[in-house]
Short mmCIF file of C-alpha atoms in Angstrom, two decimals:
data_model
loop_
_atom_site.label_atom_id
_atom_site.label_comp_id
_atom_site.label_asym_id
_atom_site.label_seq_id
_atom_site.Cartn_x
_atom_site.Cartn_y
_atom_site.Cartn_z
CA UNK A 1 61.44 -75.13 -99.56
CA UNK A 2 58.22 -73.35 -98.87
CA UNK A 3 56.34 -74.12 -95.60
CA UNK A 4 53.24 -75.18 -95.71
CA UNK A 5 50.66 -72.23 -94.69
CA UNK A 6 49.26 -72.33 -90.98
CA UNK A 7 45.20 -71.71 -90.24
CA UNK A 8 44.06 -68.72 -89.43
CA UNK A 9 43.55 -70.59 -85.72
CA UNK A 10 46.82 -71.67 -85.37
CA UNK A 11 48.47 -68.25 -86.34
CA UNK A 12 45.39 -65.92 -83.75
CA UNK A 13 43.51 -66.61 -81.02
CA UNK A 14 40.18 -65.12 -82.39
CA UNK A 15 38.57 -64.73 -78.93
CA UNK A 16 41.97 -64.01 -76.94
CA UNK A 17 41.07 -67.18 -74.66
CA UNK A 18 44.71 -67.37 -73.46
CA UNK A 19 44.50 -63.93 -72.18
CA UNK A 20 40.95 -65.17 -69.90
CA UNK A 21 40.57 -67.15 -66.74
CA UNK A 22 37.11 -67.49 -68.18
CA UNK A 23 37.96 -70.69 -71.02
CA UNK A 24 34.87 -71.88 -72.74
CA UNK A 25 33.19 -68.73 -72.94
CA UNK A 26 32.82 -67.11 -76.31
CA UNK A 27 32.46 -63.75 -73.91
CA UNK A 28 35.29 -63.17 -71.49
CA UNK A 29 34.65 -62.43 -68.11
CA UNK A 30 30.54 -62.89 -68.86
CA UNK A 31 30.86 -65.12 -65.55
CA UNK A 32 31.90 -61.80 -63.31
CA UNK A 33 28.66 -59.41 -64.40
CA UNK A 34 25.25 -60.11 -63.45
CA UNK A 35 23.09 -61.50 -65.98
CA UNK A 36 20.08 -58.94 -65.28
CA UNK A 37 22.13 -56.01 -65.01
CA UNK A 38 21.18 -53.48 -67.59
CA UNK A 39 24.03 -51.78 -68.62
CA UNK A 40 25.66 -55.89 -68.70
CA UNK A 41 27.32 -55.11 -72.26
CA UNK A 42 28.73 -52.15 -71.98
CA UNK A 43 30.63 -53.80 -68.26
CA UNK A 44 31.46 -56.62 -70.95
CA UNK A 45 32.99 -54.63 -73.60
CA UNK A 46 34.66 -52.53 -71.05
CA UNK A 47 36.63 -55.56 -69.65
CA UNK A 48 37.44 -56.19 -72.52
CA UNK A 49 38.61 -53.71 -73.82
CA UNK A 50 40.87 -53.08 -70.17
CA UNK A 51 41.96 -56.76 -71.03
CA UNK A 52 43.17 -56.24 -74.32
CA UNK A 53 45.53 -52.80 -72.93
CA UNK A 54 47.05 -55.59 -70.50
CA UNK A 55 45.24 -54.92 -67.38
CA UNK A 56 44.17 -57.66 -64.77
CA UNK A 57 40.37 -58.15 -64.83
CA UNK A 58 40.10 -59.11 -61.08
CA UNK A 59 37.25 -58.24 -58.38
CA UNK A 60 38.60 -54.70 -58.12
CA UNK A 61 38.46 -53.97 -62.01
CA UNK A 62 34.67 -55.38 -62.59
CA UNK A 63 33.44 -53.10 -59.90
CA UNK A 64 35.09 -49.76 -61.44
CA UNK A 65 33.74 -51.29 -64.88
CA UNK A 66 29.98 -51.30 -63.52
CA UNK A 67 30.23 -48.61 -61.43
CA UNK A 68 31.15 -46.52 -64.83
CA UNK A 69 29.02 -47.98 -66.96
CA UNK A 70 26.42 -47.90 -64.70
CA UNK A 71 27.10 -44.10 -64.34
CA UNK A 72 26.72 -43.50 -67.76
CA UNK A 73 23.64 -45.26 -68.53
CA UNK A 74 22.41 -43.19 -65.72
CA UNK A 75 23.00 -40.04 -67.94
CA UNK A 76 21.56 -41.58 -70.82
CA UNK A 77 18.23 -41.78 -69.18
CA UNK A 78 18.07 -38.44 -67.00
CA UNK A 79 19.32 -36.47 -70.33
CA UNK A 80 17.29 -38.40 -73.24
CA UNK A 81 14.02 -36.77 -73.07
CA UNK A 82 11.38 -39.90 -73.71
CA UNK A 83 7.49 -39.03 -74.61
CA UNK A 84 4.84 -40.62 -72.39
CA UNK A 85 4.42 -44.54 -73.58
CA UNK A 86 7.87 -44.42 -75.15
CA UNK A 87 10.62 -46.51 -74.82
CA UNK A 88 13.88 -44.45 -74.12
CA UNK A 89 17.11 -45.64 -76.39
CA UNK A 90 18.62 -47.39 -73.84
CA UNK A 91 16.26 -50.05 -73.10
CA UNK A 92 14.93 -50.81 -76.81
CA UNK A 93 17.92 -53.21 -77.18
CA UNK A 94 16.78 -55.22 -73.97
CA UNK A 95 14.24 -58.37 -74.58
CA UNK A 96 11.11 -57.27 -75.47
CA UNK A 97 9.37 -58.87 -72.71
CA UNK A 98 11.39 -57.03 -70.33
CA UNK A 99 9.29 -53.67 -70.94
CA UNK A 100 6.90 -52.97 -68.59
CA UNK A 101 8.10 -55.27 -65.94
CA UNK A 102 8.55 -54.08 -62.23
CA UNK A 103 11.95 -53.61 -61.17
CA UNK A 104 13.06 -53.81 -57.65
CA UNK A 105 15.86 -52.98 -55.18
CA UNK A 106 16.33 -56.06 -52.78
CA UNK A 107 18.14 -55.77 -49.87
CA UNK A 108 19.57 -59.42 -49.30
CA UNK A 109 21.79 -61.16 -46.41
CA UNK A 110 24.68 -63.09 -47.81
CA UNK A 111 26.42 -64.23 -44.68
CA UNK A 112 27.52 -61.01 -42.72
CA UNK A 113 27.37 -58.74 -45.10
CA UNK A 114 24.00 -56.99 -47.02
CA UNK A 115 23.67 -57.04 -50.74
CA UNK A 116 22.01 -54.21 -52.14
CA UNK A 117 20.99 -54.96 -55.79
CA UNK A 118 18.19 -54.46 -58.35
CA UNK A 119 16.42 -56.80 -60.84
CA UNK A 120 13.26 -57.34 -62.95
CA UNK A 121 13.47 -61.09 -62.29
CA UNK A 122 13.25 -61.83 -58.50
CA UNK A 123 12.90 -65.53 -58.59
CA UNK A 124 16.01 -66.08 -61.56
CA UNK A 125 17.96 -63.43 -59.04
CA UNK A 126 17.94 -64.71 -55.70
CA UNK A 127 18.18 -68.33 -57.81
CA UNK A 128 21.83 -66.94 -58.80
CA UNK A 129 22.87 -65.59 -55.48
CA UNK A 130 21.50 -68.19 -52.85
CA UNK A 131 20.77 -65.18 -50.20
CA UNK A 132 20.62 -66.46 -46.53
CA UNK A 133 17.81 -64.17 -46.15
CA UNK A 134 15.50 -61.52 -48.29
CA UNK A 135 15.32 -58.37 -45.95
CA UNK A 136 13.60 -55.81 -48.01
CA UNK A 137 12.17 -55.04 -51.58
CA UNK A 138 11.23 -51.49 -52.59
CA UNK A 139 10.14 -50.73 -56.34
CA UNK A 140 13.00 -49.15 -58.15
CA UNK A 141 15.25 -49.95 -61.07
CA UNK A 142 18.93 -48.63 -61.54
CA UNK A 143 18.76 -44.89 -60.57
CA UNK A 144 17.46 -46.00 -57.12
CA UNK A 145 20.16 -48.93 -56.81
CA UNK A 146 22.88 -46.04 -57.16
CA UNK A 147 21.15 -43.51 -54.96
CA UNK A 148 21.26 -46.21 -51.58
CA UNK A 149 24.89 -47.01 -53.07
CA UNK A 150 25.85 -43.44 -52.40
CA UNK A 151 23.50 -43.41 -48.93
CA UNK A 152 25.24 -45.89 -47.60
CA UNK A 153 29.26 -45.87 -49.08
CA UNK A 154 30.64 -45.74 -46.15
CA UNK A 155 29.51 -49.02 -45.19
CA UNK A 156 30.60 -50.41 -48.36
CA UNK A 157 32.19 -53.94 -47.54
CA UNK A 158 32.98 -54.57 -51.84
CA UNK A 159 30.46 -53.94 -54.81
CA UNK A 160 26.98 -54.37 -53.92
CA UNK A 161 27.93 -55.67 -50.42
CA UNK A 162 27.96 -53.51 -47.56
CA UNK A 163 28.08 -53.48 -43.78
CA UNK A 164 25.32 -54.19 -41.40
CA UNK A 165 25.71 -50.61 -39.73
CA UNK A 166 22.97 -48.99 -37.60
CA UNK A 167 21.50 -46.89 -40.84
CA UNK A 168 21.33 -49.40 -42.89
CA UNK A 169 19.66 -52.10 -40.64
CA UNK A 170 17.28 -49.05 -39.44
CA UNK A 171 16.72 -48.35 -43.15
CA UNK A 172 15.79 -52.40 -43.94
CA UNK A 173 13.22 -52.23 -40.66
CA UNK A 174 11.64 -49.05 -41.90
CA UNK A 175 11.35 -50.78 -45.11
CA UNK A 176 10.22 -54.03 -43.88
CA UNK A 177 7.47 -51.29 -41.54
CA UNK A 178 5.85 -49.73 -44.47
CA UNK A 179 6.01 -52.97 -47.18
CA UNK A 180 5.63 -55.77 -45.07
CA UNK A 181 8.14 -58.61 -44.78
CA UNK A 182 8.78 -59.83 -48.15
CA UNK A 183 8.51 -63.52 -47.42
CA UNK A 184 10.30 -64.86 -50.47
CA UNK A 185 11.68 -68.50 -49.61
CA UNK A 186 12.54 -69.66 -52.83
CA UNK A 187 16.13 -70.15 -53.18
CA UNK A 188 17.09 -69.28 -49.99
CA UNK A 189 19.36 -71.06 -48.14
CA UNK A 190 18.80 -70.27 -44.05
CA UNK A 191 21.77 -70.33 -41.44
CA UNK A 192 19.72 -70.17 -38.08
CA UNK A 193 19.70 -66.29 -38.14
CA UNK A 194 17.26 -63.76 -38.47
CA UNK A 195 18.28 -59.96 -38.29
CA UNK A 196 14.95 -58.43 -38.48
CA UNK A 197 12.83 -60.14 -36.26
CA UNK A 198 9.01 -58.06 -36.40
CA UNK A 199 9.09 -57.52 -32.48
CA UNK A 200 12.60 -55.96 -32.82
CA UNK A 201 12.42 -51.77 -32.62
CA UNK A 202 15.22 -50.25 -35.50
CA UNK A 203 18.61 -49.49 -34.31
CA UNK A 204 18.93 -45.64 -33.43
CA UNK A 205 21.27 -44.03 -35.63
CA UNK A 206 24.78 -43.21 -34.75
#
């Protein structure tokens, strides 16, 4: 006797959703990558990818993701030559009202540890991440973001996060020096501390 013929559903999981901690997503993993990150998709489709070959998507796997795809959308814009008042390749898939926005590196306290990051959206940012406290801004997009990554990898804690050594806590105060304080309250969430205090001279160097 012939069976009756399963759906399509039944028989596939279209969006491999038993293969993801992240259920009720149509995108896996769209939870683990910032949403203001500009080379977001191509950490997305990465995981992915990874996923589907059978490897664990865990802390450790999303930071080799961006740090690749942040590498090579790096490239993109230091080979791509782009006439003045152009829009290179890379960003004409971004919102339009995106262009022509100023993007920043923030320098952030999240507990012990320092996030160094980079956004167009300040406000929506610091909104996501609940900061304890906004040390820095300098203007700078994602080429910047990597450079102080590099600067300061030996103090990397995980990610963005790194270690509140002498260089970096001299670098925040010379920041804070020649750009002022940045005095952004919105969103964050105070524990009693204050690292950077405006009578306080920057930690020499070691």
């Amino acid at each position: 006797m012939t069976q009756p013929r399963k759906s399509r559903a039944s028989v596939r999981d279209a969006y491999k959703t038993s293969h993801s901690a992240n259920t009720g997503d149509r995108i896996p993993h769209s939870d683990k990558v910032d949403r203001d990150d500009p080379a977001r998709a191509s950490i997305l489709i990465t995981l992915r990818r990874w996923e589907l070959a059978g490897i664990t998507i865990d802390d450790r796997a999303v930071e080799i993701a961006t740090q690749e795809c942040r590498w090579r959308m790096e490239q993109a814009m230091l080979e791509e030559p782009v006439a003045e008042g152009d829009v290179p390749r890379w960003r004409r898939r971004g919102r339009e009202a995106d262009i022509g926005r100023q993007s920043w590196v923030y320098y952030v306290r999240c507990g012990h540890l320092v996030k160094i990051g980079t956004t167009i959206d300040l406000a929506s940012r610091f909104s996501a991440i609940r900061p304890n406290e906004v040390l820095a801004l300098e203007p700078g997009g994602l080429i910047l973001e990597s450079e102080r990554h590099r600067e300061f990898a030996r103090l990397r804690a995980s990610g963005e996060y790194f270690h509140p050594g002498p260089a970096l806590q001299g670098f925040i105060h010379a920041l804070r020096e020649d750009n002022g304080p940045p005095n952004i309250r919105a969103s964050v969430v105070p524990d009693g501390q204050d690292w950077f205090p405006a009578d306080t001279p920057a930690p020499a160097e070691t």
